[in-house]
Amino acid sequence: MNNAYTISADGRSITCHACGRTSHNSNDVREKYCGHCHRFLSDPDLDLEARFLAALGHHAKTPVILHLDALSVFELVAALQLACRHPGFSALMKERVSGFVQAAREKLGALDPLFSQVIERGEKPQFDT
């Protein structure tokens, strides 16, 4: 089964799962094409994307516990702080990253308050190197 699209039982229409639109154009059905998305839906990468999004939706709120050393956490925090400055980074992603950075700051700060101070500086572009 392809999770990127559905062809109707009568074979006369195709529904794209990415945008939710249905086409009754026989060429779109034959070519498995979404005119709205301008994509061929039979592309294996689209099927992978559709399956990934379905799995992510199912597990979105499942807690994940990671065991990382302090250096790895610090490096992840630094990379995320930098990524947040990208103009294409969404507000929702910035909010999620901020929560992660705050939790990391607390955990690392418990090891040594200096870690917390350095992470705080990472929020300020004037301290970028």
XYZ file of N, CA and C in Angstrom:
387
model
N 0.834 -1.188 0.000
C 0.000 0.000 0.000
C 0.878 1.251 0.000
N 0.471 2.218 -0.807
C 1.179 3.488 -0.861
C 0.469 4.469 0.047
N 1.190 5.073 0.976
C 0.584 6.001 1.923
C 0.603 7.446 1.437
N 1.114 7.699 0.235
C 1.175 9.062 -0.284
C -0.105 9.441 -1.009
N -0.884 8.445 -1.439
C -2.106 8.718 -2.193
C -3.083 7.560 -2.065
N -4.328 7.834 -2.448
C -5.354 6.795 -2.522
C -6.067 6.957 -3.856
N -6.218 5.863 -4.558
C -7.013 5.861 -5.783
C -8.386 5.318 -5.416
N -9.431 5.992 -5.883
C -10.797 5.594 -5.549
C -11.080 4.175 -6.030
N -12.089 3.538 -5.436
C -12.447 2.159 -5.771
C -12.783 2.013 -7.250
N -13.381 3.045 -7.848
C -13.729 2.966 -9.270
C -12.557 3.349 -10.176
N -11.415 3.764 -9.581
C -10.220 4.097 -10.347
C -10.297 5.406 -11.100
N -11.270 6.250 -10.748
C -11.477 7.490 -11.499
C -10.939 8.745 -10.806
N -10.405 8.591 -9.610
C -9.855 9.756 -8.913
C -8.684 9.339 -8.046
N -7.876 10.325 -7.723
C -6.717 10.108 -6.856
C -6.709 11.202 -5.799
N -6.468 10.813 -4.546
C -6.390 11.763 -3.443
C -4.968 11.784 -2.911
N -4.403 12.964 -2.867
C -3.050 13.167 -2.338
C -3.147 13.289 -0.823
N -2.378 12.512 -0.101
C -2.409 12.560 1.368
C -1.627 13.738 1.932
N -0.778 14.361 1.116
C -0.027 15.517 1.603
C -0.917 16.749 1.704
N -1.723 16.999 0.667
C -2.561 18.206 0.660
C -4.038 17.908 0.868
N -4.425 16.633 0.729
C -5.819 16.240 0.937
C -6.722 16.470 -0.263
N -6.175 16.933 -1.358
C -6.996 17.225 -2.541
C -7.188 15.986 -3.398
N -8.340 15.948 -4.045
C -8.690 14.844 -4.932
C -8.773 15.358 -6.354
N -8.157 14.628 -7.268
C -8.217 14.957 -8.689
C -9.004 13.877 -9.406
N -9.866 14.316 -10.343
C -10.633 13.389 -11.183
C -10.080 13.374 -12.599
N -8.938 14.016 -12.780
C -8.283 14.055 -14.086
C -7.676 12.682 -14.355
N -8.053 12.081 -15.469
C -7.578 10.723 -15.773
C -6.059 10.669 -15.922
N -5.453 11.749 -16.421
C -3.990 11.784 -16.528
C -3.335 11.760 -15.151
N -3.907 12.504 -14.208
C -3.369 12.515 -12.840
C -3.458 11.123 -12.222
N -4.600 10.460 -12.448
C -4.779 9.111 -11.885
C -3.761 8.163 -12.506
N -3.645 8.189 -13.831
C -2.732 7.282 -14.527
C -1.281 7.524 -14.107
N -0.893 8.794 -14.009
C 0.493 9.137 -13.689
C 0.756 9.224 -12.180
N -0.331 9.090 -11.398
C -0.228 9.236 -9.938
C 0.418 10.581 -9.606
N -0.251 11.636 -10.078
C 0.273 12.994 -9.993
C -0.692 13.885 -9.215
N -0.136 14.767 -8.374
C -0.947 15.759 -7.674
C -0.663 17.118 -8.303
N -1.688 17.671 -8.955
C -1.546 18.963 -9.595
C -1.383 20.099 -8.606
N -1.940 19.935 -7.409
C -1.801 20.981 -6.393
C -0.374 21.021 -5.844
N 0.159 19.866 -5.510
C 1.528 19.779 -4.950
C 2.602 19.805 -6.039
N 2.178 19.539 -7.290
C 3.114 19.449 -8.414
C 4.153 18.359 -8.164
N 3.643 17.192 -7.717
C 4.548 16.065 -7.426
C 3.934 14.767 -7.932
N 4.825 13.882 -8.389
C 4.405 12.538 -8.731
C 4.334 11.738 -7.443
N 3.169 11.219 -7.136
C 2.935 10.580 -5.848
C 3.468 9.155 -5.768
N 3.898 8.609 -6.886
C 4.446 7.249 -6.869
C 5.928 7.246 -6.501
N 6.503 8.428 -6.300
C 7.905 8.558 -5.894
C 8.095 7.839 -4.557
N 9.034 6.873 -4.463
C 9.232 6.142 -3.207
C 9.549 7.048 -2.018
N 10.199 8.180 -2.287
C 10.512 9.103 -1.193
C 9.244 9.701 -0.597
N 8.225 9.918 -1.437
C 6.963 10.451 -0.923
C 6.257 9.424 -0.046
N 6.339 8.151 -0.438
C 5.738 7.104 0.384
C 6.440 7.045 1.739
N 7.753 7.129 1.736
C 8.513 7.142 2.987
C 8.100 8.348 3.828
N 7.975 9.510 3.185
C 7.578 10.721 3.898
C 6.190 10.551 4.514
N 5.258 10.002 3.760
C 3.899 9.813 4.263
C 3.880 8.841 5.441
N 4.635 7.749 5.322
C 4.683 6.775 6.423
C 5.350 7.377 7.655
N 6.407 8.174 7.428
C 7.085 8.847 8.530
C 6.136 9.796 9.253
N 5.417 10.616 8.496
C 4.498 11.576 9.109
C 3.383 10.874 9.886
N 2.909 9.754 9.363
C 1.884 8.981 10.080
C 2.450 8.427 11.386
N 3.650 7.878 11.339
C 4.278 7.328 12.549
C 4.573 8.434 13.550
N 5.037 9.581 13.053
C 5.329 10.705 13.941
C 4.065 11.192 14.627
N 2.971 11.261 13.870
C 1.697 11.659 14.459
C 1.267 10.712 15.556
N 1.530 9.431 15.354
C 1.151 8.417 16.340
C 1.997 8.510 17.608
N 3.270 8.816 17.440
C 4.204 8.804 18.572
C 4.626 10.194 19.036
N 3.968 11.230 18.552
C 4.405 12.610 18.810
C 4.583 12.926 20.291
N 3.745 12.408 21.138
C 3.800 12.738 22.571
C 4.454 11.632 23.410
N 5.064 10.649 22.742
C 5.732 9.567 23.462
C 7.054 10.074 24.031
N 7.262 9.980 25.340
C 8.535 10.431 25.920
C 9.704 9.583 25.409
N 10.808 10.248 25.178
C 12.033 9.571 24.746
C 13.129 9.959 25.736
N 13.780 8.975 26.281
C 14.854 9.220 27.238
C 16.182 8.948 26.542
N 17.050 9.949 26.573
C 18.375 9.819 25.980
C 19.419 9.890 27.081
N 20.455 9.114 26.930
C 21.576 9.169 27.864
C 22.774 9.720 27.096
N 23.091 10.981 27.377
C 24.171 11.658 26.678
C 25.170 12.210 27.686
N 26.413 12.276 27.267
C 27.416 12.880 28.137
C 27.283 14.396 28.057
N 27.871 15.091 29.016
C 27.744 16.541 29.125
C 28.239 17.253 27.874
N 29.328 16.803 27.299
C 29.863 17.450 26.097
C 28.869 17.350 24.945
N 28.274 16.174 24.760
C 27.300 15.997 23.677
C 26.085 16.896 23.870
N 25.604 17.000 25.099
C 24.458 17.872 25.375
C 24.823 19.314 25.080
N 25.989 19.744 25.518
C 26.421 21.120 25.262
C 26.525 21.389 23.767
N 27.094 20.468 23.019
C 27.229 20.651 21.568
C 25.865 20.704 20.885
N 24.939 19.870 21.320
C 23.575 19.921 20.765
C 22.912 21.252 21.070
N 23.054 21.720 22.293
C 22.480 23.014 22.681
C 23.063 24.125 21.805
N 24.359 24.132 21.624
C 25.000 25.170 20.807
C 24.489 25.132 19.370
N 24.376 23.938 18.806
C 23.884 23.807 17.432
C 22.430 24.267 17.322
N 21.621 23.931 18.301
C 20.215 24.332 18.287
C 20.065 25.841 18.476
N 20.869 26.412 19.331
C 20.812 27.868 19.515
C 21.143 28.580 18.210
N 22.125 28.075 17.507
C 22.494 28.667 16.226
C 21.379 28.460 15.196
N 20.826 27.270 15.154
C 19.745 26.978 14.198
C 18.543 27.884 14.419
N 18.273 28.230 15.657
C 17.132 29.098 15.976
C 17.268 30.485 15.359
N 18.467 30.876 15.002
C 18.689 32.197 14.415
C 18.388 32.219 12.915
N 18.207 31.048 12.330
C 17.920 30.979 10.898
C 16.538 31.572 10.638
N 16.406 32.440 9.637
C 15.122 33.102 9.402
C 13.991 32.137 9.044
N 14.311 30.949 8.553
C 13.275 29.989 8.189
C 12.844 29.084 9.326
N 13.435 29.251 10.484
C 13.116 28.410 11.641
C 11.777 28.870 12.208
N 10.812 27.982 12.285
C 9.460 28.365 12.694
C 9.377 28.704 14.179
N 8.371 29.476 14.524
C 8.153 29.860 15.923
C 7.891 28.629 16.783
N 7.156 27.663 16.234
C 6.870 26.438 16.983
C 8.162 25.673 17.278
N 9.036 25.579 16.277
C 10.312 24.891 16.496
C 11.160 25.644 17.516
N 11.156 26.975 17.446
C 11.920 27.765 18.421
C 11.402 27.512 19.834
N 10.098 27.384 19.962
C 9.508 27.122 21.279
C 9.953 25.754 21.804
N 9.948 24.753 20.936
C 10.381 23.406 21.352
C 11.862 23.384 21.700
N 12.662 24.042 20.887
C 14.098 24.108 21.149
C 14.357 24.832 22.458
N 13.629 25.901 22.702
C 13.801 26.667 23.937
C 13.552 25.791 25.157
N 12.543 24.939 25.089
C 12.264 24.020 26.191
C 13.397 23.038 26.411
N 13.941 22.516 25.305
C 15.057 21.584 25.408
C 16.289 22.282 25.982
N 16.576 23.487 25.484
C 17.747 24.233 25.947
C 17.610 24.547 27.434
N 16.426 24.935 27.864
C 16.214 25.241 29.282
C 16.443 24.002 30.152
N 15.924 22.861 29.709
C 16.124 21.615 30.469
C 17.607 21.247 30.510
N 18.294 21.396 29.390
C 19.730 21.091 29.337
C 20.509 22.049 30.230
N 20.109 23.312 30.208
C 20.779 24.318 31.051
C 20.651 23.950 32.528
N 19.474 23.521 32.933
C 19.263 23.124 34.327
C 20.091 21.894 34.689
N 20.074 20.896 33.801
C 20.824 19.656 34.083
C 22.332 19.918 34.126
N 22.834 20.649 33.132
C 24.272 20.921 33.109
C 24.658 21.895 34.213
N 23.781 22.850 34.508
C 24.038 23.807 35.585
C 24.135 23.127 36.935
N 23.437 22.003 37.100
C 23.531 21.241 38.349
C 24.914 20.607 38.500
N 25.573 20.339 37.365
C 26.932 19.791 37.413
C 27.933 20.890 37.765
N 27.734 22.050 37.134
C 28.616 23.195 37.370
C 27.893 24.441 36.880
N 27.708 25.449 37.738
C 26.993 26.665 37.337
C 27.608 27.368 36.127
N 28.871 27.142 35.872
C 29.531 27.738 34.718
C 28.866 27.292 33.417
N 28.427 26.037 33.357
C 27.757 25.527 32.154
C 26.496 26.335 31.869
N 25.744 26.624 32.895
C 24.511 27.389 32.748
C 24.799 28.796 32.220
N 25.848 29.406 32.715
C 26.219 30.757 32.269
C 26.598 30.773 30.787
N 27.337 29.759 30.364
C 27.771 29.696 28.968
C 26.575 29.429 28.054
N 25.667 28.574 28.478
C 24.463 28.313 27.677
C 23.617 29.576 27.572
N 23.531 30.335 28.646
C 22.782 31.596 28.616
C 23.398 32.557 27.593
N 24.704 32.612 27.547
C 25.377 33.462 26.562
C 25.064 33.017 25.141
N 24.867 31.716 24.970
C 24.550 31.182 23.640
C 23.240 31.697 23.071
N 22.392 32.256 23.922
C 21.125 32.845 23.484
C 21.337 34.243 22.904
N 22.517 34.791 23.073
C 22.780 36.189 22.681
C 23.747 36.210 21.495
N 23.273 36.687 20.340
C 24.121 36.676 19.121
C 25.446 37.425 19.276
N 25.511 38.413 20.168
C 26.773 39.163 20.302
C 27.905 38.286 20.832
N 27.577 37.119 21.373
C 28.612 36.218 21.888
C 28.979 35.126 20.878
N 28.368 35.176 19.678
C 28.711 34.190 18.649
C 30.170 34.355 18.240
N 30.796 33.255 17.917
C 32.186 33.324 17.458
C 32.286 32.939 15.999
